[in-house]
Amino acid sequence: MSTRCSNQLSYPPEQTDIIPTRRAFGNAWYNRSAMPRRKAPEELTEQELRRLLIEKRRGARRERIEHFRRTGRVVAVAADLEPGAAPATESRPQAAAPPEVTRGRRTLDRLLFAVEVLAVVGLVGVILSGMGILRDLNREVAEALAPAAVEPTPLVTAVVLPSGHTPPDAQGNSRPNDAEIPEHLRPMVQSLGSITVPTPGPEQAIRISIPALRVNAPVVQGDGWEQLKKGVGQHIGSANPGQSGNVVLSAHNDVYGSLFRFLDKLVPGDLVIIYTQQRQYVYVVTGASIVEPTQVEVMAPTPDSTATLISCYPYMVNTQRIVVFAKLQN
């Protein structure tokens, strides 16, 4: 939008007043005396060209805004607040006062809280009980699925107590008393044969001393007829001295040195000293008993460290056994 300016207009020379005229350079006001004629673009300075371009763009923008206003596409903007004016705040409805809690309501709340606590405690108890039941079931299932432990059948190594023999005759001869063996067990005893003597070790008994009887004799492994000719015999399979279990020692009372002839003279408190290759062990006599030759239970293992001394009884009769029991001192 521009307005042509005629270069042919002239003004009387006597007119000195500046007549403002509105031209279409961006709705700008100017006087004719300031710009008597329209300059060519090449005559304008850079600053003038820039100003004209700005005014032209400003005019075009105003026209667009006016067009938007006419078509309803302009949003009205609130005017700036005056200095010191407080911004308008949205009024909010005041919160309603909480309802008054009555005594009955408090009692009901406490009752409900107690019920909740009891429910939580009961739930915890149910969970713990379920865990215990599950653990027991798992243990029972594991025990049912586990293979049964195979326990070896105890090997019968003696059906009668050792050292049994016939009384010596006039020439001092004696032999094992097979009549002591029950008749129904004799075939089994004959089938057992001789028991293998274990290899000597540092923990095996090698000597025994009974100060009260002035006995000091060697100890050999095995309590058969041939072993007892050499001294005191240790029953094969019995515990070693000092170990938990029963050390079973036997000897004759009227032949081959008569080492255990006076076992019946021992009383509780007497000492029995058993030697190994490494040390000695002191046992204290706790008691004695007269038993039948078939009472082999006196040779059974014990949970404590004990010693059992066995010999024939009575002297020169040999129809029974005398058994002396002792316990490790320390």
PDB file of C-alpha atoms in Angstrom, residues 33-322:
ATOM      1  CA  SER A  33       9.405  20.885   3.242  1.00  0.00           C
ATOM      2  CA  ALA A  34      11.433  17.988   4.675  1.00  0.00           C
ATOM      3  CA  MET A  35      10.902  15.875   1.578  1.00  0.00           C
ATOM      4  CA  PRO A  36       9.926  18.090  -1.361  1.00  0.00           C
ATOM      5  CA  ARG A  37      10.194  15.233  -3.832  1.00  0.00           C
ATOM      6  CA  ARG A  38      10.353  11.449  -3.962  1.00  0.00           C
ATOM      7  CA  LYS A  39      13.874  10.209  -4.160  1.00  0.00           C
ATOM      8  CA  ALA A  40      14.922   7.345  -6.327  1.00  0.00           C
ATOM      9  CA  PRO A  41      15.991   4.167  -4.425  1.00  0.00           C
ATOM     10  CA  GLU A  42      19.589   4.619  -5.493  1.00  0.00           C
ATOM     11  CA  GLU A  43      19.567   8.127  -3.967  1.00  0.00           C
ATOM     12  CA  LEU A  44      18.528   6.893  -0.494  1.00  0.00           C
ATOM     13  CA  THR A  45      21.097   6.165   2.129  1.00  0.00           C
ATOM     14  CA  GLU A  46      21.400   2.797   3.804  1.00  0.00           C
ATOM     15  CA  GLN A  47      19.822   4.128   6.999  1.00  0.00           C
ATOM     16  CA  GLU A  48      16.867   5.544   5.100  1.00  0.00           C
ATOM     17  CA  LEU A  49      16.335   2.288   3.237  1.00  0.00           C
ATOM     18  CA  ARG A  50      16.411   0.356   6.497  1.00  0.00           C
ATOM     19  CA  ARG A  51      13.902   2.750   8.088  1.00  0.00           C
ATOM     20  CA  LEU A  52      11.566   2.512   5.099  1.00  0.00           C
ATOM     21  CA  LEU A  53      11.761  -1.294   5.170  1.00  0.00           C
ATOM     22  CA  ILE A  54      10.970  -1.354   8.874  1.00  0.00           C
ATOM     23  CA  GLU A  55       8.013   0.988   8.424  1.00  0.00           C
ATOM     24  CA  LYS A  56       6.728  -1.086   5.529  1.00  0.00           C
ATOM     25  CA  ARG A  57       6.902  -4.312   7.550  1.00  0.00           C
ATOM     26  CA  ARG A  58       5.271  -2.594  10.512  1.00  0.00           C
ATOM     27  CA  GLY A  59       2.424  -1.415   8.323  1.00  0.00           C
ATOM     28  CA  ALA A  60       1.950  -4.874   6.868  1.00  0.00           C
ATOM     29  CA  ARG A  61       1.881  -6.341  10.376  1.00  0.00           C
ATOM     30  CA  ARG A  62      -0.736  -3.849  11.503  1.00  0.00           C
ATOM     31  CA  GLU A  63      -2.860  -4.718   8.500  1.00  0.00           C
ATOM     32  CA  ARG A  64      -2.617  -8.423   9.357  1.00  0.00           C
ATOM     33  CA  ILE A  65      -3.546  -7.746  12.961  1.00  0.00           C
ATOM     34  CA  GLU A  66      -6.479  -5.648  11.835  1.00  0.00           C
ATOM     35  CA  HIS A  67      -7.534  -8.432   9.488  1.00  0.00           C
ATOM     36  CA  PHE A  68      -7.284 -10.982  12.299  1.00  0.00           C
ATOM     37  CA  ARG A  69      -9.296  -8.681  14.555  1.00  0.00           C
ATOM     38  CA  ARG A  70     -12.056  -8.396  11.977  1.00  0.00           C
ATOM     39  CA  THR A  71     -12.149 -12.158  11.490  1.00  0.00           C
ATOM     40  CA  GLY A  72     -12.109 -12.882  15.235  1.00  0.00           C
ATOM     41  CA  ARG A  73      -8.695 -14.545  15.306  1.00  0.00           C
ATOM     42  CA  VAL A  74      -7.093 -12.113  17.785  1.00  0.00           C
ATOM     43  CA  VAL A  75      -7.081 -12.990  21.479  1.00  0.00           C
ATOM     44  CA  ALA A  76      -7.513 -10.056  23.795  1.00  0.00           C
ATOM     45  CA  VAL A  77      -4.582  -9.682  26.176  1.00  0.00           C
ATOM     46  CA  ALA A  78      -5.105  -8.262  29.609  1.00  0.00           C
ATOM     47  CA  ALA A  79      -3.433  -4.968  30.251  1.00  0.00           C
ATOM     48  CA  ASP A  80      -0.321  -4.830  32.379  1.00  0.00           C
ATOM     49  CA  LEU A  81      -0.885  -4.398  36.077  1.00  0.00           C
ATOM     50  CA  GLU A  82      -0.227  -1.049  37.553  1.00  0.00           C
ATOM     51  CA  PRO A  83       2.782  -0.815  39.829  1.00  0.00           C
ATOM     52  CA  GLY A  84       1.877  -1.858  43.336  1.00  0.00           C
ATOM     53  CA  ALA A  85      -1.283  -3.653  42.289  1.00  0.00           C
ATOM     54  CA  ALA A  86      -1.621  -7.164  43.672  1.00  0.00           C
ATOM     55  CA  PRO A  87      -2.543  -9.938  41.236  1.00  0.00           C
ATOM     56  CA  ALA A  88      -5.998 -11.301  41.517  1.00  0.00           C
ATOM     57  CA  THR A  89      -6.118 -14.571  43.364  1.00  0.00           C
ATOM     58  CA  GLU A  90      -8.608 -17.278  42.787  1.00  0.00           C
ATOM     59  CA  SER A  91     -10.918 -17.554  45.695  1.00  0.00           C
ATOM     60  CA  ARG A  92     -11.110 -21.049  47.051  1.00  0.00           C
ATOM     61  CA  PRO A  93     -13.907 -22.328  49.175  1.00  0.00           C
ATOM     62  CA  GLN A  94     -12.851 -22.825  52.744  1.00  0.00           C
ATOM     63  CA  ALA A  95     -12.454 -26.440  53.814  1.00  0.00           C
ATOM     64  CA  ALA A  96     -15.295 -27.714  55.830  1.00  0.00           C
ATOM     65  CA  ALA A  97     -14.554 -28.288  59.482  1.00  0.00           C
ATOM     66  CA  PRO A  98     -13.885 -31.957  60.317  1.00  0.00           C
ATOM     67  CA  PRO A  99     -16.818 -33.696  61.855  1.00  0.00           C
ATOM     68  CA  GLU A 100     -16.707 -33.981  65.590  1.00  0.00           C
ATOM     69  CA  VAL A 101     -15.497 -37.414  66.768  1.00  0.00           C
ATOM     70  CA  THR A 102     -17.907 -38.818  69.262  1.00  0.00           C
ATOM     71  CA  ARG A 103     -17.119 -41.225  72.068  1.00  0.00           C
ATOM     72  CA  GLY A 104     -18.917 -44.052  70.301  1.00  0.00           C
ATOM     73  CA  ARG A 105     -16.917 -43.430  67.141  1.00  0.00           C
ATOM     74  CA  ARG A 106     -13.642 -43.562  69.112  1.00  0.00           C
ATOM     75  CA  THR A 107     -14.683 -46.834  70.722  1.00  0.00           C
ATOM     76  CA  LEU A 108     -15.570 -48.282  67.327  1.00  0.00           C
ATOM     77  CA  ASP A 109     -12.210 -47.165  65.873  1.00  0.00           C
ATOM     78  CA  ARG A 110     -10.320 -48.790  68.738  1.00  0.00           C
ATOM     79  CA  LEU A 111     -12.308 -51.990  68.327  1.00  0.00           C
ATOM     80  CA  LEU A 112     -11.586 -52.094  64.602  1.00  0.00           C
ATOM     81  CA  PHE A 113      -7.888 -51.420  65.250  1.00  0.00           C
ATOM     82  CA  ALA A 114      -7.760 -54.294  67.761  1.00  0.00           C
ATOM     83  CA  VAL A 115      -9.455 -56.573  65.230  1.00  0.00           C
ATOM     84  CA  GLU A 116      -6.864 -55.606  62.597  1.00  0.00           C
ATOM     85  CA  VAL A 117      -3.989 -56.292  65.008  1.00  0.00           C
ATOM     86  CA  LEU A 118      -5.430 -59.686  65.914  1.00  0.00           C
ATOM     87  CA  ALA A 119      -5.899 -60.485  62.235  1.00  0.00           C
ATOM     88  CA  VAL A 120      -2.251 -59.637  61.495  1.00  0.00           C
ATOM     89  CA  VAL A 121      -1.049 -61.727  64.449  1.00  0.00           C
ATOM     90  CA  GLY A 122      -3.232 -64.627  63.355  1.00  0.00           C
ATOM     91  CA  LEU A 123      -1.919 -64.379  59.804  1.00  0.00           C
ATOM     92  CA  VAL A 124       1.673 -64.454  61.054  1.00  0.00           C
ATOM     93  CA  GLY A 125       0.847 -67.473  63.217  1.00  0.00           C
ATOM     94  CA  VAL A 126      -0.738 -69.282  60.279  1.00  0.00           C
ATOM     95  CA  ILE A 127       2.330 -68.580  58.123  1.00  0.00           C
ATOM     96  CA  LEU A 128       4.736 -69.828  60.805  1.00  0.00           C
ATOM     97  CA  SER A 129       2.615 -72.906  61.440  1.00  0.00           C
ATOM     98  CA  GLY A 130       2.501 -73.637  57.724  1.00  0.00           C
ATOM     99  CA  MET A 131       6.271 -73.311  57.479  1.00  0.00           C
ATOM    100  CA  GLY A 132       6.696 -75.742  60.382  1.00  0.00           C
ATOM    101  CA  ILE A 133       4.321 -78.252  58.824  1.00  0.00           C
ATOM    102  CA  LEU A 134       6.099 -77.928  55.480  1.00  0.00           C
ATOM    103  CA  ARG A 135       9.469 -78.470  57.160  1.00  0.00           C
ATOM    104  CA  ASP A 136       8.193 -81.583  58.934  1.00  0.00           C
ATOM    105  CA  LEU A 137       6.745 -82.947  55.705  1.00  0.00           C
ATOM    106  CA  ASN A 138      10.019 -82.345  53.879  1.00  0.00           C
ATOM    107  CA  ARG A 139      11.927 -84.135  56.623  1.00  0.00           C
ATOM    108  CA  GLU A 140       9.550 -87.087  56.580  1.00  0.00           C
ATOM    109  CA  VAL A 141       9.743 -87.318  52.792  1.00  0.00           C
ATOM    110  CA  ALA A 142      13.540 -87.122  52.898  1.00  0.00           C
ATOM    111  CA  GLU A 143      13.643 -89.861  55.521  1.00  0.00           C
ATOM    112  CA  ALA A 144      11.264 -91.996  53.477  1.00  0.00           C
ATOM    113  CA  LEU A 145      13.299 -91.552  50.302  1.00  0.00           C
ATOM    114  CA  ALA A 146      16.681 -92.025  51.957  1.00  0.00           C
ATOM    115  CA  PRO A 147      17.988 -95.569  51.627  1.00  0.00           C
ATOM    116  CA  ALA A 148      17.996 -97.491  54.845  1.00  0.00           C
ATOM    117  CA  ALA A 149      21.409 -97.674  56.424  1.00  0.00           C
ATOM    118  CA  VAL A 150      22.732-101.176  56.188  1.00  0.00           C
ATOM    119  CA  GLU A 151      24.122-102.219  59.530  1.00  0.00           C
ATOM    120  CA  PRO A 152      26.565-105.089  59.452  1.00  0.00           C
ATOM    121  CA  THR A 153      25.553-108.183  61.326  1.00  0.00           C
ATOM    122  CA  PRO A 154      27.756-108.513  64.389  1.00  0.00           C
ATOM    123  CA  LEU A 155      30.262-111.278  63.964  1.00  0.00           C
ATOM    124  CA  VAL A 156      30.137-113.814  66.730  1.00  0.00           C
ATOM    125  CA  THR A 157      33.740-114.187  67.835  1.00  0.00           C
ATOM    126  CA  ALA A 158      33.026-115.867  71.160  1.00  0.00           C
ATOM    127  CA  VAL A 159      30.278-118.145  72.333  1.00  0.00           C
ATOM    128  CA  VAL A 160      31.945-118.698  75.711  1.00  0.00           C
ATOM    129  CA  LEU A 161      34.273-116.529  77.741  1.00  0.00           C
ATOM    130  CA  PRO A 162      38.006-117.021  77.024  1.00  0.00           C
ATOM    131  CA  SER A 163      40.588-118.910  79.144  1.00  0.00           C
ATOM    132  CA  GLY A 164      38.340-121.948  79.629  1.00  0.00           C
ATOM    133  CA  HIS A 165      40.221-125.239  80.074  1.00  0.00           C
ATOM    134  CA  THR A 166      40.123-128.478  81.968  1.00  0.00           C
ATOM    135  CA  PRO A 167      41.820-128.648  85.365  1.00  0.00           C
ATOM    136  CA  PRO A 168      45.438-129.846  85.072  1.00  0.00           C
ATOM    137  CA  ASP A 169      46.064-133.501  85.823  1.00  0.00           C
ATOM    138  CA  ALA A 170      48.825-134.937  87.986  1.00  0.00           C
ATOM    139  CA  GLN A 171      51.375-134.259  85.262  1.00  0.00           C
ATOM    140  CA  GLY A 172      50.113-130.647  84.863  1.00  0.00           C
ATOM    141  CA  ASN A 173      48.583-131.260  81.490  1.00  0.00           C
ATOM    142  CA  SER A 174      45.421-129.412  80.477  1.00  0.00           C
ATOM    143  CA  ARG A 175      43.390-128.824  77.339  1.00  0.00           C
ATOM    144  CA  PRO A 176      40.563-126.522  76.150  1.00  0.00           C
ATOM    145  CA  ASN A 177      37.248-127.389  77.716  1.00  0.00           C
ATOM    146  CA  ASP A 178      34.973-127.896  74.698  1.00  0.00           C
ATOM    147  CA  ALA A 179      32.240-129.154  76.992  1.00  0.00           C
ATOM    148  CA  GLU A 180      31.567-125.519  77.986  1.00  0.00           C
ATOM    149  CA  ILE A 181      30.356-124.753  74.461  1.00  0.00           C
ATOM    150  CA  PRO A 182      26.620-125.394  74.063  1.00  0.00           C
ATOM    151  CA  GLU A 183      26.043-128.418  71.888  1.00  0.00           C
ATOM    152  CA  HIS A 184      23.955-126.540  69.302  1.00  0.00           C
ATOM    153  CA  LEU A 185      26.754-123.963  68.861  1.00  0.00           C
ATOM    154  CA  ARG A 186      29.669-126.354  68.457  1.00  0.00           C
ATOM    155  CA  PRO A 187      29.318-126.682  64.629  1.00  0.00           C
ATOM    156  CA  MET A 188      29.354-122.886  64.318  1.00  0.00           C
ATOM    157  CA  VAL A 189      32.464-122.588  66.498  1.00  0.00           C
ATOM    158  CA  GLN A 190      34.248-125.201  64.422  1.00  0.00           C
ATOM    159  CA  SER A 191      33.312-123.342  61.193  1.00  0.00           C
ATOM    160  CA  LEU A 192      34.728-120.057  62.472  1.00  0.00           C
ATOM    161  CA  GLY A 193      38.268-121.373  62.455  1.00  0.00           C
ATOM    162  CA  SER A 194      41.113-119.257  63.714  1.00  0.00           C
ATOM    163  CA  ILE A 195      40.770-115.452  63.794  1.00  0.00           C
ATOM    164  CA  THR A 196      43.446-113.419  61.999  1.00  0.00           C
ATOM    165  CA  VAL A 197      45.674-111.535  64.411  1.00  0.00           C
ATOM    166  CA  PRO A 198      45.843-107.815  63.514  1.00  0.00           C
ATOM    167  CA  THR A 199      49.117-106.145  62.627  1.00  0.00           C
ATOM    168  CA  PRO A 200      50.804-104.749  65.749  1.00  0.00           C
ATOM    169  CA  GLY A 201      50.354-100.994  66.202  1.00  0.00           C
ATOM    170  CA  PRO A 202      51.623 -98.327  68.596  1.00  0.00           C
ATOM    171  CA  GLU A 203      48.241 -98.083  70.351  1.00  0.00           C
ATOM    172  CA  GLN A 204      47.885-101.791  71.127  1.00  0.00           C
ATOM    173  CA  ALA A 205      48.482-103.120  74.627  1.00  0.00           C
ATOM    174  CA  ILE A 206      51.917-104.709  75.091  1.00  0.00           C
ATOM    175  CA  ARG A 207      52.096-105.161  78.872  1.00  0.00           C
ATOM    176  CA  ILE A 208      49.949-105.203  82.001  1.00  0.00           C
ATOM    177  CA  SER A 209      50.808-104.490  85.613  1.00  0.00           C
ATOM    178  CA  ILE A 210      48.610-105.135  88.668  1.00  0.00           C
ATOM    179  CA  PRO A 211      50.543-103.820  91.699  1.00  0.00           C
ATOM    180  CA  ALA A 212      48.136-105.324  94.254  1.00  0.00           C
ATOM    181  CA  LEU A 213      48.783-108.834  92.840  1.00  0.00           C
ATOM    182  CA  ARG A 214      52.413-108.252  91.880  1.00  0.00           C
ATOM    183  CA  VAL A 215      51.543-109.142  88.303  1.00  0.00           C
ATOM    184  CA  ASN A 216      53.708-107.828  85.482  1.00  0.00           C
ATOM    185  CA  ALA A 217      53.146-109.764  82.266  1.00  0.00           C
ATOM    186  CA  PRO A 218      53.219-109.260  78.487  1.00  0.00           C
ATOM    187  CA  VAL A 219      50.021-108.774  76.505  1.00  0.00           C
ATOM    188  CA  VAL A 220      49.527-110.543  73.168  1.00  0.00           C
ATOM    189  CA  GLN A 221      46.796-110.115  70.557  1.00  0.00           C
ATOM    190  CA  GLY A 222      44.206-112.887  70.712  1.00  0.00           C
ATOM    191  CA  ASP A 223      42.822-114.995  73.565  1.00  0.00           C
ATOM    192  CA  GLY A 224      42.905-118.478  72.057  1.00  0.00           C
ATOM    193  CA  TRP A 225      44.581-121.509  73.582  1.00  0.00           C
ATOM    194  CA  GLU A 226      47.939-120.831  71.914  1.00  0.00           C
ATOM    195  CA  GLN A 227      47.968-117.097  72.666  1.00  0.00           C
ATOM    196  CA  LEU A 228      47.298-117.568  76.385  1.00  0.00           C
ATOM    197  CA  LYS A 229      50.379-119.805  76.636  1.00  0.00           C
ATOM    198  CA  LYS A 230      52.469-116.640  76.020  1.00  0.00           C
ATOM    199  CA  GLY A 231      50.860-114.315  78.558  1.00  0.00           C
ATOM    200  CA  VAL A 232      47.750-112.162  78.932  1.00  0.00           C
ATOM    201  CA  GLY A 233      45.644-112.134  75.783  1.00  0.00           C
ATOM    202  CA  GLN A 234      43.644-109.161  74.446  1.00  0.00           C
ATOM    203  CA  HIS A 235      40.391-110.130  72.774  1.00  0.00           C
ATOM    204  CA  ILE A 236      40.594-109.267  69.076  1.00  0.00           C
ATOM    205  CA  GLY A 237      38.087-106.537  68.244  1.00  0.00           C
ATOM    206  CA  SER A 238      38.056-104.979  71.696  1.00  0.00           C
ATOM    207  CA  ALA A 239      39.165-101.378  72.219  1.00  0.00           C
ATOM    208  CA  ASN A 240      42.764-100.294  72.575  1.00  0.00           C
ATOM    209  CA  PRO A 241      43.905 -98.854  75.917  1.00  0.00           C
ATOM    210  CA  GLY A 242      42.824 -95.274  76.529  1.00  0.00           C
ATOM    211  CA  GLN A 243      40.158 -95.350  73.852  1.00  0.00           C
ATOM    212  CA  SER A 244      36.416 -95.314  74.370  1.00  0.00           C
ATOM    213  CA  GLY A 245      35.310 -98.905  74.671  1.00  0.00           C
ATOM    214  CA  ASN A 246      36.112-102.065  76.561  1.00  0.00           C
ATOM    215  CA  VAL A 247      39.631-103.531  76.713  1.00  0.00           C
ATOM    216  CA  VAL A 248      39.066-107.279  77.287  1.00  0.00           C
ATOM    217  CA  LEU A 249      42.064-109.113  78.793  1.00  0.00           C
ATOM    218  CA  SER A 250      42.179-112.758  79.927  1.00  0.00           C
ATOM    219  CA  ALA A 251      44.710-115.243  81.330  1.00  0.00           C
ATOM    220  CA  HIS A 252      44.838-118.642  83.030  1.00  0.00           C
ATOM    221  CA  ASN A 253      44.638-119.125  86.771  1.00  0.00           C
ATOM    222  CA  ASP A 254      46.339-122.503  87.203  1.00  0.00           C
ATOM    223  CA  VAL A 255      48.469-123.165  84.111  1.00  0.00           C
ATOM    224  CA  TYR A 256      50.989-121.247  81.991  1.00  0.00           C
ATOM    225  CA  GLY A 257      52.133-118.929  84.724  1.00  0.00           C
ATOM    226  CA  SER A 258      48.797-118.661  86.572  1.00  0.00           C
ATOM    227  CA  LEU A 259      48.877-114.922  85.877  1.00  0.00           C
ATOM    228  CA  PHE A 260      45.276-114.251  86.977  1.00  0.00           C
ATOM    229  CA  ARG A 261      45.102-116.726  89.869  1.00  0.00           C
ATOM    230  CA  PHE A 262      44.320-114.079  92.468  1.00  0.00           C
ATOM    231  CA  LEU A 263      41.862-111.878  90.613  1.00  0.00           C
ATOM    232  CA  ASP A 264      39.380-112.547  93.400  1.00  0.00           C
ATOM    233  CA  LYS A 265      41.692-110.654  95.756  1.00  0.00           C
ATOM    234  CA  LEU A 266      41.217-107.340  93.914  1.00  0.00           C
ATOM    235  CA  VAL A 267      38.983-104.757  95.542  1.00  0.00           C
ATOM    236  CA  PRO A 268      37.558-101.478  94.255  1.00  0.00           C
ATOM    237  CA  GLY A 269      40.279 -98.841  94.118  1.00  0.00           C
ATOM    238  CA  ASP A 270      43.102-101.183  93.098  1.00  0.00           C
ATOM    239  CA  LEU A 271      45.027-100.132  90.012  1.00  0.00           C
ATOM    240  CA  VAL A 272      45.493-101.909  86.708  1.00  0.00           C
ATOM    241  CA  ILE A 273      48.172-100.346  84.492  1.00  0.00           C
ATOM    242  CA  ILE A 274      48.171-101.160  80.776  1.00  0.00           C
ATOM    243  CA  TYR A 275      51.139-100.145  78.638  1.00  0.00           C
ATOM    244  CA  THR A 276      51.397 -99.377  74.929  1.00  0.00           C
ATOM    245  CA  GLN A 277      54.441 -98.446  72.871  1.00  0.00           C
ATOM    246  CA  GLN A 278      53.736 -94.758  73.494  1.00  0.00           C
ATOM    247  CA  ARG A 279      52.392 -94.435  77.042  1.00  0.00           C
ATOM    248  CA  GLN A 280      50.680 -96.107  79.980  1.00  0.00           C
ATOM    249  CA  TYR A 281      47.030 -96.006  81.028  1.00  0.00           C
ATOM    250  CA  VAL A 282      45.875 -96.409  84.604  1.00  0.00           C
ATOM    251  CA  TYR A 283      42.549 -98.127  85.280  1.00  0.00           C
ATOM    252  CA  VAL A 284      40.844 -98.285  88.672  1.00  0.00           C
ATOM    253  CA  VAL A 285      38.991-101.437  89.765  1.00  0.00           C
ATOM    254  CA  THR A 286      35.282-100.788  90.275  1.00  0.00           C
ATOM    255  CA  GLY A 287      34.013-104.295  91.042  1.00  0.00           C
ATOM    256  CA  ALA A 288      34.048-108.030  90.286  1.00  0.00           C
ATOM    257  CA  SER A 289      31.548-110.743  89.462  1.00  0.00           C
ATOM    258  CA  ILE A 290      31.354-114.557  89.154  1.00  0.00           C
ATOM    259  CA  VAL A 291      29.546-115.563  85.959  1.00  0.00           C
ATOM    260  CA  GLU A 292      28.850-118.595  83.804  1.00  0.00           C
ATOM    261  CA  PRO A 293      31.159-119.315  80.836  1.00  0.00           C
ATOM    262  CA  THR A 294      28.366-118.453  78.401  1.00  0.00           C
ATOM    263  CA  GLN A 295      27.778-114.907  79.733  1.00  0.00           C
ATOM    264  CA  VAL A 296      29.695-113.256  76.916  1.00  0.00           C
ATOM    265  CA  GLU A 297      27.827-109.973  77.405  1.00  0.00           C
ATOM    266  CA  VAL A 298      30.540-108.853  79.842  1.00  0.00           C
ATOM    267  CA  MET A 299      32.784-108.465  76.781  1.00  0.00           C
ATOM    268  CA  ALA A 300      30.411-106.038  75.059  1.00  0.00           C
ATOM    269  CA  PRO A 301      31.686-102.564  74.083  1.00  0.00           C
ATOM    270  CA  THR A 302      31.070 -99.694  76.499  1.00  0.00           C
ATOM    271  CA  PRO A 303      30.684 -95.955  75.882  1.00  0.00           C
ATOM    272  CA  ASP A 304      33.426 -95.170  78.409  1.00  0.00           C
ATOM    273  CA  SER A 305      37.041 -96.287  78.577  1.00  0.00           C
ATOM    274  CA  THR A 306      36.885 -99.511  80.583  1.00  0.00           C
ATOM    275  CA  ALA A 307      38.895-102.692  81.062  1.00  0.00           C
ATOM    276  CA  THR A 308      37.625-106.215  81.781  1.00  0.00           C
ATOM    277  CA  LEU A 309      39.861-108.942  83.248  1.00  0.00           C
ATOM    278  CA  ILE A 310      38.677-112.578  82.851  1.00  0.00           C
ATOM    279  CA  SER A 311      39.944-115.886  84.240  1.00  0.00           C
ATOM    280  CA  CYS A 312      38.639-119.352  85.178  1.00  0.00           C
ATOM    281  CA  TYR A 313      37.119-119.882  88.617  1.00  0.00           C
ATOM    282  CA  PRO A 314      37.309-121.521  91.122  1.00  0.00           C
ATOM    283  CA  TYR A 315      40.934-122.420  91.275  1.00  0.00           C
ATOM    284  CA  MET A 316      41.645-125.913  89.880  1.00  0.00           C
ATOM    285  CA  VAL A 317      37.923-126.410  89.188  1.00  0.00           C
ATOM    286  CA  ASN A 318      37.310-123.936  86.324  1.00  0.00           C
ATOM    287  CA  THR A 319      33.567-124.353  85.951  1.00  0.00           C
ATOM    288  CA  GLN A 320      32.877-120.608  86.084  1.00  0.00           C
ATOM    289  CA  ARG A 321      34.569-117.299  85.321  1.00  0.00           C
ATOM    290  CA  ILE A 322      35.671-114.439  87.502  1.00  0.00           C
TER     291      ILE A 322
END
